[in-house]
């Protein structure tokens, strides 16, 4: 595990992490945030009893599966918030439907109150490390290259599962950094193929989108050369690295781009299709192998901005993202069919979910629309962080069940670790936010182990959720009296703060204590710094224009290097 | 039928309605609004072919049912908008669930795009007459007695079904007038038991609500006697007539109130229970009879404002209306069980729906909450007029189906008439807005016969819906350029008007033509006047305080009588 031999550079303190062997680490308990420990104190005895029962069940399932823990297939859909897929009652609202995912939802459990982080990178970091992104120091990969990424010292679920014998692969969107230590093959995956950046590069800064007038800022034709002193400010998107492929222990290569090539929407769609094909290929290879597998498929679509690829609208909605949601539903259906055909459905836990709400600023154009919850991507409002999430494990998880227990995307880290009989690999030297939700999955509603969520926007704690209540915090340094409180059942849109008679005197103070405990524990376990390094490090076949870009960016970054 | 012998007083013209016998009336086509005729011109041939097929199917079903058309049970729930019941995916939003109605929904068809009118009285008038309430002149029964109601000249679905041999009964909320001609027993029902007014009297102006401080305006204890010159302005709610019972051709009697009695929340709940019991009783009697039956059950709850009857909250929500929604779900479940036990499920068409959105001004207190659609009761916004609506006819209507076709509550009039083989009774001397939706029910999605809705608030046309688009009209006399247009799939909350490039030049003009056609036809078929008469006419056992109230009100009303 990378962590054993690396240093974590903390923002407030430098911490040398233990290099102790596994067995020793295992004896220590997982370090939990205060809020979890308060629940544990009240329910610990019951949880211990449940865990004994669940461990026996898992052992039995492994025994029936040739001694192997189950495969895990994790499909994460981009920028689709709660109510946008897998809920046929809401199809009428949006004018499109997702029959394949709806069918899948009926075969498994709907986690109706899953919280993501409010944006792509933090959701992915939370899932893969089991920690609030703020703790890792890496919260948001920018739309431009920056020489930053997920630190090598973070322990990922892929590393943990890999260490106990899982075959691991990642296909599709990654979005966790443009430096060597942050690539998927250096974060626990045996095989990976992914873009370095996100769809702002791929689907928005392409020739097609430019011609449709979606982004004039980077359109060279609209530049006034005479007045432009800095030729490097408007980055040439075509010089950025696109798609890399590699294997653990090796070096990745960029594939699919020639020097001088201008990326188009057709290239974007081909890239999306390539990830789909690669996922199917990996699925087949992994199913044929002896190891249990952990396969992540994080598609690029439904993100789509241009209208050229809408040959014939399939939906009443007609928006490019709405159309692409129907396409991704077909993609997902194909994957699920393949799981069936390969005969591995019974021993494969499949999770499908969204990563955050939609970008509300272009919902009209995209065809995404207002949902019950207010707000979208980047926001701490429920509309930013509530997503649909479904898990299927035939005969184990109750088909067609819906649970209202609170879950957070970081819980998948801990839950997958337990599924893989790999809890010993969870690091014991840092706070783990992810809660084991196997009791919820196996025993059903009310067996969840979380009644709270901390919601950050970037590095700022913005909201506290406890039970059905939510407190919006004032800005850092602001008067605590400015905090407002909401009953999410009575006001899901969070626009009518409750008065103290409604919520009961003292309630606000309880929230305040909750925030204090959470922030107070950071003195002992401070937030870390992200990974920094050479932009596109380790990629051996950089194009000439990419090398020029790297030089420009690294020059700019070097000017502030002294401040870190 | 009452209409044959009555005069309708029109607002602009006096029309003497034909007294011709049935057979002659039948030869004439039903008079349709322009918008329907535009659709008929495009689809008439197909519709005729479908109708032949459907008529054969209905004849076959009657044959299998001893020559009788099916029973019709119509349950209308008060002030519950789209997304508040029968959609388990949304339970998590509100913190309560309606398992009985959700089960029912899965046994039948969900009309996902049912439009009601924006308030109780107009929805009920539209359903029972098949006409926009504005045409009847009777749009909203006030919270206080006024001597107004549904005119005798209106032809109700109960009259039509009664004329072809149905047994008819109405139990529960009525809310269509406080004059003799408007009572249910004088509008086609063999038997009826209902309050004269609505729940503002029953659930809000009762002693319990007063003590909880919900309405201080009518609290005698808060009055300053010295300054009060008019003793009749604040009506004593306890003097109003409560519940009447009667039979067709007879006189109704008030039951359940003694002189001097102060109505309490306990009385309200007892009244609600009484309607439930009476509905079960009627169901048994009617099932035992030879006739097909038409039974309307319009419960009082979920409307509930006081907290005294929440012994122990059943829900996570805890609001009084939220709690009562769970209670009404249990009530409905009991009715449906009885239908099964009586062995009449197969030949009974059951429709369950809401009548309009919730009163948004007290959603926090009531436990009702924001939904996907913006707005609520009294508003032309989708949140005011979109309701859940489910229809079940085992083996005939596809179980678990969801249809996105537009329907309007007035369509039930026409559809029920056809179900009862009673289309000949639909009057041919006035515009009928209700569209026959049996093709939709029997053949499924895309077979609906309506792609438009006119939405009035009171007597003012406020919005036009056509396909997925909606135009908000400027106020009467306002500049047409102030109209705004919305794509409901992309902006269900109707808060981001589309620009003309988005919707296509000329689109606004098409909406304008639609409004002109609709309003233009009123020259030939003018809106009528409501019924007027003696307050509480025909009720023989008025209490002394009621007689005093009648005298006061009728004196006030007489002062303007000359203006009509």
Short mmCIF file of C-alpha atoms in Angstrom, two decimals, chain A residues 82 87-90 92-95 112 316-317 319 363-364 367-370 372-373 402 404 468 488-493 496 498 502, chain B residues 82 87-90 92-95 112 316-317 319 363-364 367-370 372-373 402 404 468 488-493 496 498 502:
data_model
loop_
_atom_site.label_atom_id
_atom_site.label_comp_id
_atom_site.label_asym_id
_atom_site.label_seq_id
_atom_site.Cartn_x
_atom_site.Cartn_y
_atom_site.Cartn_z
CA UNK A 82 -31.89 12.96 -7.16
CA UNK A 87 -37.60 6.67 -10.69
CA UNK A 88 -40.31 6.05 -13.30
CA UNK A 89 -42.89 8.06 -11.36
CA UNK A 90 -40.85 11.11 -12.24
CA UNK A 92 -43.36 12.54 -16.71
CA UNK A 93 -41.70 15.53 -15.09
CA UNK A 94 -38.72 15.54 -17.39
CA UNK A 95 -39.97 14.02 -20.61
CA UNK A 112 -33.27 7.08 -1.07
CA UNK A 316 -39.98 14.65 -25.39
CA UNK A 317 -37.38 16.76 -23.67
CA UNK A 319 -32.08 18.62 -24.40
CA UNK A 363 -30.48 23.31 -17.15
CA UNK A 364 -32.74 24.89 -19.74
CA UNK A 367 -32.69 19.51 -20.72
CA UNK A 368 -31.98 18.75 -17.09
CA UNK A 369 -34.50 20.46 -14.92
CA UNK A 370 -35.53 21.58 -11.49
CA UNK A 372 -37.86 18.64 -5.74
CA UNK A 373 -34.72 19.72 -4.00
CA UNK A 402 -36.35 1.49 -0.54
CA UNK A 404 -34.73 6.21 3.97
CA UNK A 468 -34.52 15.35 9.24
CA UNK A 488 -36.37 18.75 5.27
CA UNK A 489 -39.67 16.87 5.36
CA UNK A 490 -41.69 20.04 5.60
CA UNK A 491 -39.47 22.26 3.52
CA UNK A 492 -37.35 20.14 1.18
CA UNK A 493 -36.43 23.26 -0.79
CA UNK A 496 -38.28 28.81 4.76
CA UNK A 498 -37.82 27.46 10.96
CA UNK A 502 -40.98 25.45 15.64
CA UNK B 82 -49.06 15.86 -7.37
CA UNK B 87 -45.81 7.52 -5.31
CA UNK B 88 -43.54 5.56 -2.97
CA UNK B 89 -40.39 6.97 -4.55
CA UNK B 90 -41.35 10.29 -3.04
CA UNK B 92 -38.66 9.92 1.53
CA UNK B 93 -39.20 13.54 0.57
CA UNK B 94 -42.09 14.08 2.92
CA UNK B 95 -41.51 11.65 5.74
CA UNK B 112 -49.47 11.14 -14.50
CA UNK B 316 -41.44 11.32 10.55
CA UNK B 317 -43.16 14.46 9.35
CA UNK B 319 -47.59 17.74 10.62
CA UNK B 363 -47.33 23.99 4.46
CA UNK B 364 -44.78 24.22 7.23
CA UNK B 367 -46.61 19.06 7.15
CA UNK B 368 -47.42 19.29 3.48
CA UNK B 369 -44.40 20.47 1.59
CA UNK B 370 -42.95 21.85 -1.59
CA UNK B 372 -41.53 19.46 -7.88
CA UNK B 373 -44.11 21.82 -9.26
CA UNK B 402 -48.37 5.06 -16.20
CA UNK B 404 -48.22 10.82 -19.67
CA UNK B 468 -45.28 20.36 -23.08
CA UNK B 488 -42.55 22.16 -18.60
CA UNK B 489 -40.03 19.36 -19.15
CA UNK B 490 -37.08 21.70 -18.84
CA UNK B 491 -38.53 24.06 -16.31
CA UNK B 492 -41.30 22.35 -14.36
CA UNK B 493 -41.22 25.15 -11.82
CA UNK B 496 -37.49 30.76 -16.26
CA UNK B 498 -38.17 30.83 -22.58
CA UNK B 502 -35.70 28.86 -27.66
#
